Tab-separated table of C-alpha atoms in Angstrom:
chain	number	residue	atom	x	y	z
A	75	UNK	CA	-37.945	-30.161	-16.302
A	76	UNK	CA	-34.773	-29.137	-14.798
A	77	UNK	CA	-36.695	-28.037	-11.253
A	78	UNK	CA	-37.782	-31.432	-10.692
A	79	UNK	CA	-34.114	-32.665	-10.867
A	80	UNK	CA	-33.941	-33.513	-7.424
A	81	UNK	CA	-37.341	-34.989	-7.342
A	82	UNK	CA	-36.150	-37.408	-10.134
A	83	UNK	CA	-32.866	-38.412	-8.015
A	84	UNK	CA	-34.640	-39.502	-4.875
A	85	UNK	CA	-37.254	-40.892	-7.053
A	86	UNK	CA	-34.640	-43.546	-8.706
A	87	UNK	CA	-33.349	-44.163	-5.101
A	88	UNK	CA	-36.397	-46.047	-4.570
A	89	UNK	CA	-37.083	-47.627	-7.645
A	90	UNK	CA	-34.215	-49.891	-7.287
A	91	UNK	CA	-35.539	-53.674	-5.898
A	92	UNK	CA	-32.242	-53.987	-3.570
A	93	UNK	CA	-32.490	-50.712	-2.238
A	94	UNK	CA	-36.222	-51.032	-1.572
A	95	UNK	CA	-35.662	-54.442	-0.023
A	96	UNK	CA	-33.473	-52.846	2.566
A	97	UNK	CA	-35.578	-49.921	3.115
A	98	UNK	CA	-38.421	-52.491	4.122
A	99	UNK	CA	-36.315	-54.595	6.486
A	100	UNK	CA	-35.062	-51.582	7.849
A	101	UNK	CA	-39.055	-49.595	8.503
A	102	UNK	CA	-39.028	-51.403	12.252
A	103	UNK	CA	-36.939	-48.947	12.790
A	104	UNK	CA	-33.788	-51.203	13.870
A	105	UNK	CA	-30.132	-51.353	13.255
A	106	UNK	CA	-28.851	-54.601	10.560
A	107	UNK	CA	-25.101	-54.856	9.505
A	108	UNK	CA	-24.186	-54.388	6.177
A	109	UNK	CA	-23.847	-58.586	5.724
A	110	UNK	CA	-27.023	-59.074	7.225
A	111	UNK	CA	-29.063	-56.645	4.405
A	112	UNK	CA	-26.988	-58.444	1.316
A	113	UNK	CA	-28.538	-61.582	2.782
A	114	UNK	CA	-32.249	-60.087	3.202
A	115	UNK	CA	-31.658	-58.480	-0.482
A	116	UNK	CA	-30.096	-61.678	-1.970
A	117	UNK	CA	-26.718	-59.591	-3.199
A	118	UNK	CA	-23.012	-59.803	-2.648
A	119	UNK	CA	-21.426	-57.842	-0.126
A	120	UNK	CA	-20.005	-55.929	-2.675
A	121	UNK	CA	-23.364	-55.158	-4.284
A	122	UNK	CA	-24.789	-54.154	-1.375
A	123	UNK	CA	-22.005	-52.033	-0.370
A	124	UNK	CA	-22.865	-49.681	-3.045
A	125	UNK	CA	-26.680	-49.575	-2.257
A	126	UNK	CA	-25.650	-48.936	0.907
A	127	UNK	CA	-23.199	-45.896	-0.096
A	128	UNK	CA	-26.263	-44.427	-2.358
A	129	UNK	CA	-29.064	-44.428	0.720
A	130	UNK	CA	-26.160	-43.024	2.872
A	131	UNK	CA	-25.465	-40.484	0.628
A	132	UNK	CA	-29.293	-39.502	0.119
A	133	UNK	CA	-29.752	-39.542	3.805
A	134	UNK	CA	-32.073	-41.941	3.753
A	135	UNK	CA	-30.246	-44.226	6.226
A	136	UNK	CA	-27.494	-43.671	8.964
A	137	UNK	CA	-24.501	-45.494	9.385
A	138	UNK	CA	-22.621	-45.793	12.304
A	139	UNK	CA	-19.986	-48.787	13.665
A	140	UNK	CA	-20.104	-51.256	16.352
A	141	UNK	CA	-17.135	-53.369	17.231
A	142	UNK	CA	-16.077	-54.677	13.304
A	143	UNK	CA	-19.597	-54.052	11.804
A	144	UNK	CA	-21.081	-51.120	10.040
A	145	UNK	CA	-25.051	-50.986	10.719
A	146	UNK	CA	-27.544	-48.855	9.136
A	147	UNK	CA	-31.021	-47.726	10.315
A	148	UNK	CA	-33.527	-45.666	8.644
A	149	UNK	CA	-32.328	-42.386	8.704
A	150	UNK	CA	-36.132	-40.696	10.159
A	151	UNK	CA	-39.409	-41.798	10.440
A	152	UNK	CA	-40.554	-39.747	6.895
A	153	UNK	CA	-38.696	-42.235	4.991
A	154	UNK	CA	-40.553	-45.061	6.909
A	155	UNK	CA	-43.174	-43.283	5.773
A	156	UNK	CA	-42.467	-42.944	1.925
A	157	UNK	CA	-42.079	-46.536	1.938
A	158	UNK	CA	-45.698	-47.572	3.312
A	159	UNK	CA	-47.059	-44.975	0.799
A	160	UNK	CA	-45.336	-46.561	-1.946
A	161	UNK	CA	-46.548	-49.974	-0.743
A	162	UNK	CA	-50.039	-48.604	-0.144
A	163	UNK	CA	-50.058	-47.734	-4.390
A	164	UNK	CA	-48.869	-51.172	-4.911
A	165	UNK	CA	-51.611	-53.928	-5.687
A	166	UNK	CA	-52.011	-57.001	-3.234
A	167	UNK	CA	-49.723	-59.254	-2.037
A	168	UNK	CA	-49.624	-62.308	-4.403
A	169	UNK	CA	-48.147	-65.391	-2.928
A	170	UNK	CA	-46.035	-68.357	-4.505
A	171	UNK	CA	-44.734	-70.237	-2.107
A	172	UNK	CA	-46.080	-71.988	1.215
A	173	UNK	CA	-42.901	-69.574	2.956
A	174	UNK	CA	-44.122	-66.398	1.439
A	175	UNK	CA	-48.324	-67.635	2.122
A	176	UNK	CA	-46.648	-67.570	6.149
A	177	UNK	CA	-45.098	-65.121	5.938
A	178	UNK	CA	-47.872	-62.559	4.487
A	179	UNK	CA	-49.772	-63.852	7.023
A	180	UNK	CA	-47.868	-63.138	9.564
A	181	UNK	CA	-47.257	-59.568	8.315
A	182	UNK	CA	-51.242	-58.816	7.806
A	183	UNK	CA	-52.019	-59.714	11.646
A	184	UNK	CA	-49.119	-57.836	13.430
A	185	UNK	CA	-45.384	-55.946	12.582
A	186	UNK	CA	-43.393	-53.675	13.101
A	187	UNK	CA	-43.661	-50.042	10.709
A	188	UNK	CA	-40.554	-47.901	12.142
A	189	UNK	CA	-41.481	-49.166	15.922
A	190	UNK	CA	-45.349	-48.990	16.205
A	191	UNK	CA	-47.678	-51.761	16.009
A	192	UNK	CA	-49.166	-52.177	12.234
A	193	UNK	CA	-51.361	-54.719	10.787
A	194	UNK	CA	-54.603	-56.463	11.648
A	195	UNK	CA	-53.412	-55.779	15.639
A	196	UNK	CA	-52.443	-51.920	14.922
A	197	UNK	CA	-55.550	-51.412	12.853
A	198	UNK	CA	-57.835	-52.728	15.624
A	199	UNK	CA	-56.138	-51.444	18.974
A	200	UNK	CA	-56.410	-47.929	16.643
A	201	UNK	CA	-60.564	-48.419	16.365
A	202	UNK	CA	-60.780	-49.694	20.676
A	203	UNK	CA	-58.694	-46.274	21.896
A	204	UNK	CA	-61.190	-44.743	19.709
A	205	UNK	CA	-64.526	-46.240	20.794
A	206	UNK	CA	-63.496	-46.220	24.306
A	207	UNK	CA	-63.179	-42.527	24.567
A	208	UNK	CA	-59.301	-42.677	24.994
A	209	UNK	CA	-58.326	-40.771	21.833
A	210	UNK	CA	-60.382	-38.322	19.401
A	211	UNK	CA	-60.986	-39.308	15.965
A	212	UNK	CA	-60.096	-35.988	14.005
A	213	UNK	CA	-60.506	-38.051	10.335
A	214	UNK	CA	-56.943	-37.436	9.490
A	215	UNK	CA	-55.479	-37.935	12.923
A	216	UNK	CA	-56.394	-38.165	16.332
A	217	UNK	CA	-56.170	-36.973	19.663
A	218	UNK	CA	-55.083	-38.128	23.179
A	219	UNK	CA	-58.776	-36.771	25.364
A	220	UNK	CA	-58.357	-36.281	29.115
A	221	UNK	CA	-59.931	-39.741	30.037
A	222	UNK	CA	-57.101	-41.695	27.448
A	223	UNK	CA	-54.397	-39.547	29.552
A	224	UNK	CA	-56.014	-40.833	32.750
A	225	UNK	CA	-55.562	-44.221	31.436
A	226	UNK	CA	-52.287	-43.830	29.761
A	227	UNK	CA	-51.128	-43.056	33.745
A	228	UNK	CA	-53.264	-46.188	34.994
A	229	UNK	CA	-51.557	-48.277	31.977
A	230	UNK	CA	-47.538	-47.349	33.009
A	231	UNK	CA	-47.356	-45.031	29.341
A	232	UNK	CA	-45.070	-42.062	30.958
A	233	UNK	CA	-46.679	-38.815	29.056
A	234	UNK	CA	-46.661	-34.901	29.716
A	235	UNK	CA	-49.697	-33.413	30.204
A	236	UNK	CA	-49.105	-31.729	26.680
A	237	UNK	CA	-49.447	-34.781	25.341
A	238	UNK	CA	-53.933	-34.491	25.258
A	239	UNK	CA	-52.836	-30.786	22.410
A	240	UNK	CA	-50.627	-33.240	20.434
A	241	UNK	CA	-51.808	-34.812	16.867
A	242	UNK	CA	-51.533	-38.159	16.553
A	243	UNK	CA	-50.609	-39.291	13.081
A	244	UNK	CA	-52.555	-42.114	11.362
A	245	UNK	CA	-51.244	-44.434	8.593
A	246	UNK	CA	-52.681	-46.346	6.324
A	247	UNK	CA	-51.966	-49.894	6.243
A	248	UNK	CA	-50.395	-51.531	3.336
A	249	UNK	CA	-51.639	-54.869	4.180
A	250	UNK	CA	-55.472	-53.839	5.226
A	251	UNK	CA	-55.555	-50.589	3.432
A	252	UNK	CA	-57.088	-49.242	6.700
A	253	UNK	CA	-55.343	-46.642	9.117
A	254	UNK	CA	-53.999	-47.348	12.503
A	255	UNK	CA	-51.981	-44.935	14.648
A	256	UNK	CA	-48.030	-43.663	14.251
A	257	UNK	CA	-46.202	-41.011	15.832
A	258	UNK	CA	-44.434	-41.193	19.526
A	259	UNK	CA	-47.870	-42.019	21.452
A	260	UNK	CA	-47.666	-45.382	19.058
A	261	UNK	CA	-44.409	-46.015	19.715
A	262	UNK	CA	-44.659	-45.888	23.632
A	263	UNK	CA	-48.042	-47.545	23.676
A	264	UNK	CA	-46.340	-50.627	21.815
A	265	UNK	CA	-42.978	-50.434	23.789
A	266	UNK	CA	-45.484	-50.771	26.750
A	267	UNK	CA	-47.203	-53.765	24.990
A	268	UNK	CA	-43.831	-55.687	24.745
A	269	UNK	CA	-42.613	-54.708	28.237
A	270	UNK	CA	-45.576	-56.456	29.514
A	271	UNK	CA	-45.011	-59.391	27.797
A	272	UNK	CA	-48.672	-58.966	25.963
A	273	UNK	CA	-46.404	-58.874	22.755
A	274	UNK	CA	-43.220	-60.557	20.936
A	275	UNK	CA	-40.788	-60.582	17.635
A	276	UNK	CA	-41.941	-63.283	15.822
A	277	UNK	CA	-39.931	-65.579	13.413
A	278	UNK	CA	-40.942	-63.599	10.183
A	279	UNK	CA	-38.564	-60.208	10.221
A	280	UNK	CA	-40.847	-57.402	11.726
A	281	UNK	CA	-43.611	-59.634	12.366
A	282	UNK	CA	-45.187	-59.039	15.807
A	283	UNK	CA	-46.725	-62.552	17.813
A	284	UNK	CA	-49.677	-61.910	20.639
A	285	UNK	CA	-48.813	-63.796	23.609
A	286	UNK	CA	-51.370	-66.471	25.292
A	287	UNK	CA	-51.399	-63.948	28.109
A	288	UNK	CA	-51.960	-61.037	24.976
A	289	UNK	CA	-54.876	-62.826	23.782
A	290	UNK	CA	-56.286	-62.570	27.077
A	291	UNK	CA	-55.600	-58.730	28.391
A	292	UNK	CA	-56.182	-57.482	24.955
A	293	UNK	CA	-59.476	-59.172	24.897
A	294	UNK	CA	-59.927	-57.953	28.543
A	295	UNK	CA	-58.375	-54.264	28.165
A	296	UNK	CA	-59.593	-53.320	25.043
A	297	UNK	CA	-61.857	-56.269	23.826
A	298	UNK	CA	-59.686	-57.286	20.991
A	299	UNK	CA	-59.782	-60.750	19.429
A	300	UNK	CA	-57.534	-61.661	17.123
């Protein structure tokens, strides 16, 4: 039918394998040249290019220039989200190689999804705000309650007090099938989480390591053990 046109068009967008490649190494919500995406993607620069053009075009990602290099990010945190919904319908990871076995892995305990925490980590520091009174489970989302403000301020998260009306978003994993939280409140908590060193990039692109000193103040902060 000629109204879902449109719906068709951004449909195809993501049915491509290169353009869904980038779209994944791109949900951390970073910047990568051009180069570095025909790499990720296994394409010519030339191939690429024209990917590139198409998600440009759609809106799905941004362009903008650096010195000689053209980088692209995801273009809003909606398309982050169309991609973990489309890898939530997807079945489970099957792996073929001892790399891809590491890297899975790696992926399942802790990553990046458009700048929040995701994974085994995000799943289970999503169920300790809960069950120690910081946020409200709503079912669908949750909520920041006057005691997790209290702590955000003890913790070094910089919030307005409107932040304890705001919804925060869950999302369900694509690795555990289980929700953890999104939104800005993620995204601060686990910009705190790396300031204090409790968190790092690890060697597997948007995979997240836990520090020795992690380990130990997440166990002690929030009784985590990974």
């Amino acid at each position: 039918m000629s109204i879902y046109k449109n719906l068709y068009s951004t449909s195809s967008l993501l049915t491509h394998p290169t353009r869904m490649a980038v779209l994944i190494a791109l949900s951390d919500g970073n910047s990568l040249p051009a180069g570095e995406l025909a790499q990720i993607a296994h394409v010519s620069p030339q191939t690429m290019s024209e990917h590139l053009t198409k998600l440009v075009k759609a809106e799905m990602l941004i362009k903008h220039k650096s010195g000689k290099h053209r980088y692209y990010r995801i273009a809003n945190s909606s398309v982050a989200e169309a991609v973990e919904a489309i890898a939530n319908l997807t079945p489970a990871i099957e792996t073929s190689s001892l790399k891809d076995s590491i890297d899975k892995q790696a992926l399942s305990l802790a990553r990046t999804c458009y700048g929040h925490v995701a994974g085994k980590l995000g799943i289970q520091l999503t169920k300790a705000l809960i069950t120690l009174e910081y946020i409200q489970d709503l079912g669908n989302s949750g909520k920041l309650t006057n005691k997790g403000f209290q702590w955000c301020q003890n913790f070094g998260l910089v919030l307005s007090k409107k932040s304890v009306q705001e919804s925060i978003p869950y999302h369900v994993d694509w690795t555990e099938r289980k929700f953890h939280i999104a939104g800005p409140f993620a995204l601060k908590l686990t910009k705190r989480l790396f300031e204090l060193g409790w968190i790092k990039n690890g060697t597997t692109r948007r995979s997240i390591v836990v520090t020795q000193i992690g380990k130990e103040k997440l166990e002690q902060e929030f009784n985590i053990s990974l």
